[in-house]
Short mmCIF file of C-alpha atoms in Angstrom, two decimals:
data_model
loop_
_atom_site.label_atom_id
_atom_site.label_comp_id
_atom_site.label_asym_id
_atom_site.label_seq_id
_atom_site.Cartn_x
_atom_site.Cartn_y
_atom_site.Cartn_z
CA ASP A 147 71.72 117.13 35.27
CA GLU A 148 72.51 114.62 37.15
CA ASN A 149 75.66 116.57 38.33
CA GLY A 150 73.37 119.43 39.84
CA TYR A 151 73.73 121.75 37.13
CA VAL A 152 70.79 123.70 34.98
CA ASP A 153 70.96 122.48 31.30
CA ILE A 154 73.13 125.16 29.95
CA ASP A 155 75.21 125.34 27.00
CA TRP A 156 78.45 126.59 29.68
CA ASP A 157 80.49 126.98 26.14
CA THR A 158 78.31 129.38 24.48
CA LEU A 159 77.61 131.66 27.48
CA GLY A 160 77.94 135.36 27.62
CA PHE A 161 77.84 138.42 29.42
CA GLY A 162 74.03 138.83 29.12
CA LEU A 163 70.84 138.94 32.23
CA THR A 164 70.54 134.12 32.66
CA SER A 165 66.73 134.01 35.47
CA THR A 166 67.79 131.89 37.67
CA ASP A 167 65.96 129.97 40.26
CA TYR A 168 65.79 132.70 43.94
CA MET A 169 66.51 136.61 44.11
CA TYR A 170 66.73 137.46 48.38
CA LYS A 171 64.68 140.85 49.80
CA MET A 172 64.98 142.67 52.58
CA LYS A 173 63.05 146.02 53.49
CA CYS A 174 63.25 148.96 56.03
CA PHE A 175 61.80 152.02 56.36
CA LYS A 176 63.56 155.16 56.65
CA ASP A 177 65.78 156.41 59.71
CA GLU A 178 65.56 152.91 60.81
CA GLU A 179 68.08 149.98 59.83
CA PHE A 180 67.61 146.83 57.56
CA THR A 181 67.91 143.56 59.68
CA GLU A 182 65.84 140.46 58.99
CA GLY A 183 65.15 139.56 54.63
CA LYS A 184 63.97 136.74 52.72
CA LEU A 185 64.65 134.42 49.65
CA ILE A 186 61.76 134.83 47.06
CA PRO A 187 61.29 133.64 43.54
CA TYR A 188 63.59 135.28 40.97
CA GLY A 189 60.85 137.84 38.85
CA ASN A 190 60.28 141.49 38.96
CA ILE A 191 58.99 143.99 41.62
CA GLU A 192 56.47 146.29 42.16
CA LEU A 193 57.24 150.31 42.58
CA SER A 194 55.27 153.28 42.49
CA PRO A 195 55.80 155.56 39.59
CA ALA A 196 56.56 158.22 42.35
CA ALA A 197 59.71 156.15 44.32
CA CYS A 198 62.44 157.87 45.04
CA VAL A 199 64.61 155.48 42.77
CA LEU A 200 62.58 156.14 39.23
CA ASN A 201 62.35 159.94 39.99
CA TYR A 202 65.79 160.72 40.95
CA GLY A 203 67.91 157.79 41.58
CA GLN A 204 68.51 157.08 44.75
CA GLY A 205 70.13 154.16 43.89
CA LEU A 206 73.26 152.12 44.71
CA PHE A 207 74.50 148.85 43.58
CA GLU A 208 77.76 146.06 44.02
CA GLY A 209 78.88 143.18 41.91
CA MET A 210 80.73 139.83 43.47
CA LYS A 211 81.17 136.64 41.76
CA ALA A 212 80.54 133.37 43.52
CA ILE A 213 83.11 130.61 41.55
CA ARG A 214 83.46 126.71 41.76
CA ARG A 215 86.12 125.11 42.25
CA GLU A 216 87.46 121.64 41.11
CA ASP A 217 87.02 120.63 44.33
CA GLY A 218 83.28 121.28 44.20
CA LYS A 219 83.56 123.84 46.91
CA VAL A 220 82.25 127.68 46.04
CA VAL A 221 83.94 130.62 46.35
CA LEU A 222 83.35 134.20 47.19
CA PHE A 223 86.09 137.26 46.93
CA ARG A 224 86.20 140.25 49.51
CA PRO A 225 82.45 139.93 50.26
CA ASP A 226 83.03 142.15 53.78
CA GLU A 227 84.96 144.80 50.59
CA ASN A 228 81.88 144.95 48.36
CA ALA A 229 79.32 145.48 51.82
CA LEU A 230 81.91 148.59 53.41
CA ARG A 231 81.47 150.30 49.78
CA MET A 232 77.76 149.68 49.63
CA ARG A 233 77.60 151.68 53.52
CA ILE A 234 80.28 154.13 52.27
CA GLY A 235 77.57 154.86 49.44
CA ALA A 236 74.14 154.80 51.20
CA GLU A 237 76.24 157.20 53.33
CA ARG A 238 76.31 159.53 50.78
CA MET A 239 73.41 158.84 49.13
CA CYS A 240 71.21 159.39 52.39
CA MET A 241 69.80 156.05 52.33
CA PRO A 242 70.52 152.79 55.74
CA SER A 243 72.16 150.36 54.53
CA PRO A 244 72.30 146.25 55.38
CA SER A 245 75.83 146.19 58.01
CA VAL A 246 78.18 143.95 56.88
CA ASP A 247 77.56 140.19 57.98
CA PRO A 248 73.85 140.01 56.94
CA PHE A 249 75.51 141.93 53.46
CA ILE A 250 77.70 138.42 53.47
CA ASP A 251 74.60 136.62 54.96
CA ALA A 252 72.39 137.60 51.84
CA VAL A 253 75.19 137.47 49.56
CA LYS A 254 76.41 134.12 50.35
CA GLN A 255 72.31 133.01 50.88
CA THR A 256 71.63 134.21 47.14
CA ALA A 257 74.93 132.16 45.72
CA LEU A 258 73.58 128.64 47.95
CA ALA A 259 70.29 129.05 46.94
CA ASN A 260 71.29 129.41 42.77
CA LYS A 261 74.10 127.04 43.22
CA ARG A 262 73.23 125.29 40.00
CA TRP A 263 73.54 127.99 37.95
CA ILE A 264 76.78 128.60 38.64
CA PRO A 265 78.82 127.50 35.86
CA PRO A 266 81.56 124.35 36.19
CA PRO A 267 85.57 125.47 37.18
CA GLY A 268 86.90 127.07 34.26
CA LYS A 269 83.56 127.74 32.71
CA GLY A 270 82.68 131.15 34.33
CA SER A 271 81.31 132.52 37.37
CA LEU A 272 77.84 133.28 38.91
CA TYR A 273 77.50 137.51 39.06
CA ILE A 274 76.04 138.65 41.72
CA ARG A 275 74.64 141.80 41.70
CA PRO A 276 73.39 143.53 45.30
CA LEU A 277 70.80 146.70 44.82
CA LEU A 278 69.72 149.75 47.46
CA LEU A 279 67.05 151.20 46.30
CA GLY A 280 64.66 154.14 47.83
CA THR A 281 61.47 152.86 46.53
CA GLY A 282 59.58 154.94 48.64
CA ALA A 283 57.25 156.94 47.04
CA ILE A 284 57.72 160.93 47.12
CA LEU A 285 57.39 163.64 45.46
CA GLY A 286 59.79 166.06 45.92
CA VAL A 287 63.42 166.30 46.16
CA ALA A 288 64.49 164.22 49.53
CA PRO A 289 65.88 160.73 51.11
CA ALA A 290 62.41 157.52 49.97
CA PRO A 291 60.54 156.78 53.23
CA GLU A 292 60.99 153.35 52.35
CA TYR A 293 64.20 151.30 51.03
CA THR A 294 64.34 148.05 49.42
CA PHE A 295 67.98 145.21 48.99
CA LEU A 296 67.81 143.14 47.15
CA ILE A 297 70.19 140.12 45.40
CA TYR A 298 70.20 138.63 41.82
CA ALA A 299 72.31 136.21 39.94
CA SER A 300 72.92 135.12 37.14
CA PRO A 301 75.59 132.63 35.23
CA VAL A 302 78.37 135.09 33.02
CA ARG A 303 81.15 134.50 31.40
CA ASN A 304 84.00 136.73 30.09
CA TYR A 305 82.91 140.48 29.78
CA PHE A 306 84.51 141.28 27.15
CA LYS A 307 83.89 139.61 23.94
CA GLU A 308 87.06 139.81 22.66
CA GLU A 309 87.92 137.51 25.51
CA SER A 310 92.17 137.10 25.93
CA ALA A 311 93.39 139.65 23.74
CA ALA A 312 93.62 142.79 24.97
CA LEU A 313 91.67 145.42 25.06
CA ASN A 314 91.29 148.68 22.58
CA LEU A 315 91.10 151.75 24.68
CA TYR A 316 89.79 155.11 23.46
CA VAL A 317 90.57 158.12 25.69
CA GLU A 318 87.43 159.77 25.61
CA ASP A 319 87.80 164.07 26.13
CA GLN A 320 84.75 165.25 25.19
CA PHE A 321 82.59 163.67 27.94
CA ASP A 322 83.16 163.26 31.67
CA ARG A 323 82.62 160.18 33.71
CA ALA A 324 82.30 162.35 36.95
CA SER A 325 82.92 166.37 38.63
CA ARG A 326 84.72 166.80 41.95
CA GLY A 327 82.50 166.75 44.32
CA GLY A 328 80.13 164.18 43.06
CA ALA A 329 79.26 160.37 43.32
CA GLY A 330 81.98 159.58 41.04
CA GLY A 331 83.26 157.66 44.17
CA VAL A 332 80.66 155.51 45.34
CA LYS A 333 78.43 152.73 42.98
CA SER A 334 75.46 155.18 42.55
CA ILE A 335 73.09 154.26 39.39
CA THR A 336 73.11 157.87 38.49
CA ASN A 337 77.24 157.16 37.01
CA TYR A 338 76.23 154.05 34.35
CA ALA A 339 73.67 155.67 31.89
CA PRO A 340 75.44 158.70 31.07
CA ALA A 341 78.31 157.44 30.10
CA MET A 342 76.30 154.76 27.55
CA LYS A 343 76.80 157.88 24.69
CA PRO A 344 80.09 157.64 24.28
CA LEU A 345 80.30 154.40 25.57
CA ALA A 346 78.57 152.95 22.41
CA LYS A 347 80.22 155.71 20.02
CA ALA A 348 83.32 153.64 20.78
CA LYS A 349 82.16 150.57 20.05
CA ASN A 350 80.72 151.18 16.84
CA ASN A 351 84.04 152.41 15.98
CA GLY A 352 85.72 148.74 17.11
CA TYR A 353 86.65 150.00 20.75
CA SER A 354 86.70 148.05 23.36
CA ASP A 355 86.00 150.72 26.00
CA VAL A 356 85.93 154.33 27.04
CA LEU A 357 89.10 155.53 29.61
CA TYR A 358 87.96 158.51 30.55
CA LEU A 359 89.66 162.17 31.78
CA ASP A 360 90.01 164.45 34.87
CA SER A 361 86.54 166.84 34.47
CA ALA A 362 89.01 169.42 35.70
CA THR A 363 91.82 170.08 33.44
CA GLY A 364 91.26 167.01 30.89
CA LYS A 365 94.93 165.73 31.74
CA TYR A 366 94.90 162.86 33.91
CA ILE A 367 93.32 159.88 32.82
CA GLU A 368 90.83 158.58 35.70
CA GLU A 369 89.27 154.69 34.58
CA VAL A 370 87.35 152.97 32.36
CA SER A 371 83.54 152.51 32.43
CA ALA A 372 83.49 149.40 33.80
CA CYS A 373 86.99 149.22 35.25
CA ASN A 374 89.97 150.90 37.10
CA ILE A 375 93.38 150.73 35.11
CA PHE A 376 97.01 149.98 36.26
CA MET A 377 99.91 151.44 34.39
CA VAL A 378 103.69 149.85 34.00
CA LYS A 379 107.10 152.07 34.06
CA ASP A 380 110.49 151.07 34.77
CA LYS A 381 108.32 148.18 36.87
CA ILE A 382 106.31 150.52 39.04
CA ILE A 383 102.96 149.88 38.96
CA SER A 384 100.95 153.48 38.96
CA THR A 385 97.00 153.85 39.21
CA PRO A 386 95.31 157.44 39.47
CA PRO A 387 94.67 158.17 44.09
CA THR A 388 90.36 157.73 44.09
CA LYS A 389 90.09 161.13 45.28
CA GLY A 390 86.18 161.33 44.66
CA THR A 391 85.84 161.20 41.00
CA ILE A 392 87.08 157.22 40.66
CA LEU A 393 85.33 153.87 42.11
CA PRO A 394 87.71 152.14 43.78
CA GLY A 395 87.14 148.80 43.48
CA VAL A 396 87.71 145.74 45.57
CA THR A 397 89.69 144.43 42.63
CA ARG A 398 91.95 147.39 42.72
CA LYS A 399 92.40 147.69 46.21
CA SER A 400 92.99 143.32 46.14
CA MET A 401 96.17 143.93 43.27
CA ILE A 402 97.30 146.95 45.50
CA GLU A 403 98.31 145.16 47.95
CA ILE A 404 99.13 142.12 46.69
CA ALA A 405 101.52 143.75 44.47
CA ARG A 406 103.27 144.95 47.60
CA GLU A 407 103.10 141.75 49.74
CA GLN A 408 104.86 140.59 46.24
CA GLY A 409 107.60 143.35 46.52
CA PHE A 410 106.41 145.86 43.92
CA LYS A 411 106.47 149.57 44.26
CA VAL A 412 102.99 150.65 43.89
CA GLU A 413 101.98 154.26 43.71
CA GLU A 414 98.39 156.05 43.29
CA ARG A 415 99.53 158.79 42.05
CA GLN A 416 98.20 160.95 39.36
CA ILE A 417 99.00 160.13 35.60
CA ALA A 418 98.96 162.64 32.33
CA VAL A 419 97.54 160.67 29.86
CA GLU A 420 100.76 161.42 27.67
CA GLU A 421 102.44 159.70 30.45
CA LEU A 422 99.95 156.17 30.41
CA LEU A 423 100.69 156.54 26.31
CA GLU A 424 104.71 155.38 27.11
CA ALA A 425 103.66 153.03 29.78
CA ASP A 426 105.87 149.46 29.31
CA GLU A 427 101.95 147.38 30.08
CA ALA A 428 99.09 148.60 30.67
CA PHE A 429 95.79 146.18 32.39
CA CYS A 430 92.28 147.05 34.25
CA THR A 431 91.32 145.37 37.05
CA GLY A 432 87.71 145.38 37.84
CA THR A 433 85.26 142.54 39.43
CA ALA A 434 83.21 141.48 36.06
CA VAL A 435 86.73 141.74 34.15
CA VAL A 436 88.46 140.42 36.39
CA VAL A 437 92.53 141.37 35.49
CA VAL A 438 93.12 142.00 31.71
CA PRO A 439 96.05 143.95 30.31
CA VAL A 440 95.58 146.59 27.60
CA GLY A 441 96.81 146.48 23.92
CA SER A 442 96.39 149.88 22.40
CA ILE A 443 94.69 153.19 23.89
CA THR A 444 93.93 155.39 20.93
CA TYR A 445 93.80 159.84 21.94
CA GLN A 446 93.17 162.74 19.65
CA ALA A 447 92.45 159.89 17.01
CA LYS A 448 96.19 158.74 17.06
CA ARG A 449 97.15 155.58 17.71
CA PRO A 450 100.99 153.59 16.93
CA GLU A 451 100.37 151.35 13.65
CA SER A 452 103.07 148.46 14.66
CA PRO A 453 101.47 145.87 15.44
CA LEU A 454 100.18 144.88 18.96
CA GLY A 455 102.87 143.06 20.32
CA TYR A 456 99.40 141.47 23.04
CA ALA A 457 98.13 140.40 19.30
CA GLU A 458 100.49 137.39 19.25
CA LEU A 459 98.93 136.63 22.91
CA ILE A 460 98.62 131.64 21.67
CA GLY A 461 96.23 129.75 22.85
CA TYR A 462 98.68 128.59 25.59
CA SER A 463 97.07 128.26 29.26
CA SER A 464 99.16 126.68 32.22
CA SER A 465 96.95 125.03 34.74
CA GLU A 466 100.18 124.70 36.92
CA GLY A 467 99.56 128.27 37.34
CA SER A 468 102.80 130.69 37.90
CA ASP A 469 105.99 131.17 40.65
CA THR A 470 104.96 132.71 42.33
CA ASN A 471 108.54 133.54 43.70
CA TYR A 472 109.69 134.60 40.19
CA GLU A 473 110.66 138.27 39.28
CA PRO A 474 109.37 139.95 35.67
CA ASP A 475 111.28 140.65 33.42
CA LEU A 476 110.10 143.84 31.55
CA GLU A 477 111.46 144.36 27.83
CA GLU A 478 112.36 147.55 26.97
CA ASN A 479 110.76 149.48 24.21
CA GLU A 480 112.12 149.70 20.69
CA GLY A 481 112.22 153.79 19.74
CA GLY A 482 111.81 154.79 22.80
CA THR A 483 115.14 156.82 23.41
CA ARG A 484 114.97 160.23 24.54
CA GLU A 485 117.07 163.27 24.37
CA VAL A 486 117.57 166.51 26.45
CA ASN A 487 118.90 169.08 25.13
CA GLU A 488 121.10 171.90 27.06
CA SER A 489 117.99 174.70 27.06
CA ASP A 490 115.60 171.66 28.82
CA ALA A 491 118.15 171.08 31.28
CA GLY A 492 117.00 173.53 34.27
CA GLU A 493 113.03 173.25 33.45
CA TYR A 494 110.62 171.34 35.07
CA GLU A 495 107.88 172.03 37.24
CA TYR A 496 105.73 169.88 40.66
CA ALA A 497 102.27 168.18 40.45
CA ILE A 498 101.24 168.43 43.69
CA ASP A 499 98.95 169.98 44.13
CA GLY A 500 98.64 172.81 47.30
CA ASP A 501 95.05 172.44 47.96
CA GLU A 502 95.22 168.45 47.96
CA ILE A 503 97.03 168.11 50.68
CA ALA A 504 95.08 170.57 52.82
CA ASN A 505 92.07 168.55 51.70
CA LEU A 506 93.65 165.29 52.86
CA GLU A 507 95.39 167.03 55.88
CA ARG A 508 91.68 168.07 57.06
CA GLU A 509 89.83 164.61 55.97
CA ALA A 510 92.25 162.81 58.23
CA ASP A 511 91.69 165.22 60.75
CA GLU A 512 87.79 164.82 60.60
CA PHE A 513 88.36 161.47 60.43
CA ASN A 514 90.03 161.07 63.40
CA ASP A 515 87.97 163.28 65.61
CA GLU A 516 84.89 160.92 64.30
CA LEU A 517 86.93 157.94 65.94
CA LEU A 518 87.51 159.61 68.69
CA GLY A 519 83.96 160.81 69.49
CA TYR A 520 82.79 156.57 68.72
CA ASP A 521 81.75 155.41 72.50
CA SER A 522 80.48 151.70 72.83
CA ASP A 523 77.51 152.27 71.33
CA THR A 524 79.58 152.15 67.94
CA SER A 525 78.85 149.93 65.62
CA ASP A 526 81.95 147.93 64.70
CA ASP A 527 81.13 149.13 60.57
CA GLU A 528 80.98 152.26 61.18
CA LEU A 529 84.46 151.92 63.47
CA GLN A 530 85.83 149.67 60.46
CA ILE A 531 84.86 152.51 57.66
CA ALA A 532 86.15 155.71 59.84
CA LYS A 533 89.57 153.79 60.47
CA THR A 534 89.44 152.54 56.22
CA ARG A 535 89.25 156.28 55.35
CA VAL A 536 91.96 157.54 57.92
CA LYS A 537 94.57 154.85 56.94
CA GLU A 538 93.30 155.84 52.84
CA CYS A 539 93.99 160.02 53.85
CA ASN A 540 97.93 159.01 55.66
CA HIS A 541 99.12 156.76 52.69
CA LYS A 542 98.32 159.40 50.50
CA LEU A 543 99.97 161.75 52.41
CA HIS A 544 102.99 159.60 52.60
CA GLU A 545 102.96 159.04 48.64
CA ILE A 546 103.14 162.95 48.32
CA ALA A 547 105.43 163.06 50.66
CA GLN A 548 107.86 160.17 48.75
CA GLN A 549 106.56 162.09 45.34
CA LEU A 550 108.20 165.67 46.44
CA GLU A 551 110.94 164.35 48.15
CA LYS A 552 112.03 162.61 44.52
CA GLU A 553 110.75 166.00 42.62
CA ALA A 554 113.36 168.37 44.95
CA ALA A 555 115.65 165.50 44.24
CA ASP A 556 114.87 165.89 40.00
CA GLY A 557 115.05 170.01 40.90
CA ARG A 558 119.23 169.56 42.22
CA LEU A 559 119.59 167.27 39.04
CA CYS A 560 118.44 170.03 36.49
CA ALA A 561 120.26 173.17 37.91
CA GLN A 562 123.68 170.61 37.86
CA ASN A 563 122.80 169.55 34.16
CA GLN A 564 121.81 173.92 33.63
CA SER A 565 125.17 174.92 35.06
CA THR A 566 127.40 172.22 33.40
CA ASN A 567 128.43 173.43 29.90
CA ALA A 568 130.36 170.51 28.32
CA PRO A 569 128.85 168.97 25.63
CA ARG A 570 127.24 165.42 25.44
CA SER A 571 127.48 163.22 22.98
CA GLU A 572 124.32 161.08 21.98
CA GLU A 573 124.61 158.37 24.37
CA THR A 574 125.65 160.59 27.42
CA SER A 575 122.01 162.30 26.33
CA ARG A 576 120.46 159.66 26.54
CA GLU A 577 121.69 158.13 29.50
CA ASN A 578 120.87 161.18 31.57
CA SER A 579 117.10 161.08 30.04
CA THR A 580 116.63 157.70 31.19
CA GLN A 581 118.34 158.60 34.75
CA GLY A 582 116.09 161.85 35.11
CA SER A 583 113.03 162.45 33.29
CA ASN A 584 112.21 158.54 31.87
CA GLU A 585 112.67 157.82 35.29
CA ARG A 586 109.73 159.89 36.72
CA GLU A 587 107.82 160.38 33.36
CA GLY A 588 107.20 158.35 31.33
CA SER A 589 105.92 160.95 28.61
CA THR A 590 108.50 161.32 25.18
CA GLY A 591 106.00 163.76 24.02
CA GLY A 592 105.79 167.62 25.65
CA ARG A 593 106.25 168.61 28.89
CA GLY A 594 105.62 166.28 31.30
CA SER A 595 103.97 166.12 35.01
CA ARG A 596 107.46 166.06 36.81
CA GLY A 597 111.00 165.34 36.22
CA VAL A 598 113.19 166.80 32.61
CA ARG A 599 111.56 167.80 29.66
CA GLY A 600 111.80 164.98 27.42
CA LYS A 601 111.72 166.09 23.59
CA ARG A 602 110.86 163.25 20.60
CA GLY A 603 113.91 161.60 19.49
CA ARG A 604 114.54 160.15 16.19
CA GLY A 605 112.28 156.64 16.18
CA SER A 606 110.05 157.13 18.48
CA ARG A 607 106.51 155.79 18.60
CA GLY A 608 104.02 158.12 18.49
CA ARG A 609 101.31 159.37 20.27
CA GLY A 610 99.46 155.92 21.53
CA PHE A 611 100.69 152.63 24.38
CA GLN A 612 102.14 150.17 22.17
CA ALA A 613 102.08 146.81 24.31
CA PRO A 614 105.84 145.22 24.21
CA ARG A 615 106.50 142.29 22.25
CA GLY A 616 107.45 139.66 25.32
CA VAL A 617 105.25 141.10 28.11
CA GLY A 618 101.03 140.51 28.19
CA VAL A 619 98.79 137.88 29.94
CA PHE A 620 95.65 136.54 29.97
CA ILE A 621 94.14 135.61 33.66
CA ALA A 622 90.71 133.29 32.41
CA ASP A 623 88.03 132.73 34.47
CA ASP A 624 89.45 129.38 36.47
CA GLY A 625 92.21 131.51 37.89
CA SER A 626 95.38 130.21 34.90
CA PRO A 627 97.56 132.03 33.59
CA TRP A 628 98.06 132.38 29.11
CA PHE A 629 101.31 133.45 28.29
CA ASN A 630 102.88 135.07 25.37
CA GLN A 631 105.01 133.55 22.78
CA SER A 632 107.65 134.28 24.37
CA GLY A 633 106.61 132.35 27.12
CA GLN A 634 107.39 135.40 29.62
CA ALA A 635 105.34 136.30 32.93
CA THR A 636 104.31 140.12 33.27
CA ILE A 637 104.11 142.34 36.32
CA VAL A 638 100.77 141.97 35.67
CA GLN A 639 100.54 138.02 35.35
CA HIS A 640 102.84 137.57 38.58
CA VAL A 641 100.78 139.37 40.73
CA SER A 642 97.14 138.79 39.15
CA HIS A 643 97.56 135.18 39.03
CA THR A 644 98.24 135.60 42.84
CA THR A 645 95.11 137.75 43.95
CA GLN A 646 93.33 134.25 41.90
CA GLN A 647 94.98 132.10 44.51
CA LYS A 648 93.56 134.40 47.47
CA PHE A 649 89.86 134.83 45.20
CA GLN A 650 90.43 130.96 45.57
CA ALA A 651 90.77 130.57 49.61
CA SER A 652 87.39 131.94 50.41
CA THR A 653 84.66 129.80 50.27
CA VAL A 654 80.73 130.82 50.51
CA ASP A 655 80.70 128.55 54.05
CA GLN A 656 83.19 130.22 55.62
CA ALA A 657 82.51 133.89 55.38
CA PRO A 658 86.03 135.83 55.00
CA HIS A 659 87.04 138.57 57.62
#
C-alpha cells in the first residue's frame, strides 16, 4: 500500500506461517567456514533423501523478532546472543556455524528485504527463523559432509491465543523434555517433536502449555515447551539454572540482567514443584511469548478452585509506560498461614548436590584452561563463548556458596528452636514459620528442599499456584504494560517493561554488541 506495507489485515494476524518475499542462504562443507551467502526468493529447498538432517536430525534453529517502532525504524533484540547460542549448539552437534558478524548481517538483510511484511507499530512483529542444517548426504551415523544456513521470516502476533490472559500450565510428570548429558541445553531440532504429544494432550484438556520436570528425580521444574519460567516469592525472583537440560533463553538472560540492575534479588537454583505452587507470582519468558504471566499451575490433576487473580485483568493499556523507579508492592496470599510444630523444628535438609559443585568447578577450570591455551589466531567468537561459560560457571558457584551460608543459618535457627521447650502461641508459630521456612521455601505441604519443614495450616489453598489479587500484567507487542483492576504493577511488569525499553534501543541499521 501507500505506506509501504503488504496488503494484510494486521488485526487478524496470529502466530502462523505467512510466506514473505525473500530468504537468506549460505553453504559450506565440513571442516570449512561459512563465508558468503545471498538473498533468494522465498521458496522450497531441495534435499537428498540421505541428508543427515532428515535421517539423523543434525540441525539447529534460532528464533528472533524484528519490530517496527513508532518512528519507523526497525529494531532487533540482541541478535549477537542468538549467534553465540547457535555457535555453542553447533559445537554440541558437530556442525560448523556462521560467526557472529556474518550471522547478524544475514539477519539484517533478511529483515530489510522483507520490510513491507513487518507489521505496523503495536500490530505484531516479523518473526525471523535462522536454520543450520546438515544437508549433505550420508548413510552412516556421522556428521554431514555439507551444511546449509538458512533464514526465513513471517509476520506474527501473539504466540498464545489467550493474548492478554494468563497462562494455565499443566505439570507433566510422565514425559521428559530433556535428560542430563543430552541436547536439552541447545536449540536442536530433535528437542521439539517428542514434546508434541504431551503438548497436544494438555491443549486438548484446556491448558495453555506444559511445564516439564527434571528427568533425574521428577521433583524440580525445568521449563515450559516454548519458554523459560520464573517465580517470585517474598520479592525474590527465582528461575531454574541452565545446567544442560534447559535452553538458556535470550529473553531469560535479559530478564535476569535487568532485574538485577533494578535492584531485585535473582536466584538461579533448583525449584521444587511444590515450591512453585506456593509462589506469589510466576511468569514465562521467550522470544515468541515475550513476557507472559502464569495464572494457574495444575499438578497431579489438582488446582485451586478459587478465581484467578489474573482473570481480573482489564483492557487498560498505558502508552506512557511505567515508572522505572517504582518498587513493586506484592500482596500477601490469603489463606497462606503456616504452622511449625515442635517436633518439626529441628528437621531440615540441604538441596546442594556435591556432584553439581564438583562438575561446575571442573567446567570452570576446563574453560579457564581453554582461555589460557588461546593465541593470537583464536577468533573473537571462540573467546567470547569461553568467557561466557567461565562467567556462568563462576556465577553458579557463587550462588551455591550463598545458599550454603543461608542453609547453615537455617540450621542454627532450627537447632535453637528445637532446644526451646517453652510453649508457643499460634501467632508465635506463624512468625517463626515466616522467618524460617517461608523465607527459604515456598511450599506449605510436605518437606521442601531447604529450611524448616512446613505443615499445612488452616485455610491453605491446596496443591496449585494461584496468582494473588492485585498482581499480574501482560506486556503487549508495542511494549506497553497491561495493569490489573487495582492498577498495581508487579515485579513482572517492572522488569519486563524495562526489557522492552532496551529492546527498542537496538536498530537494524546498527548491529548491537
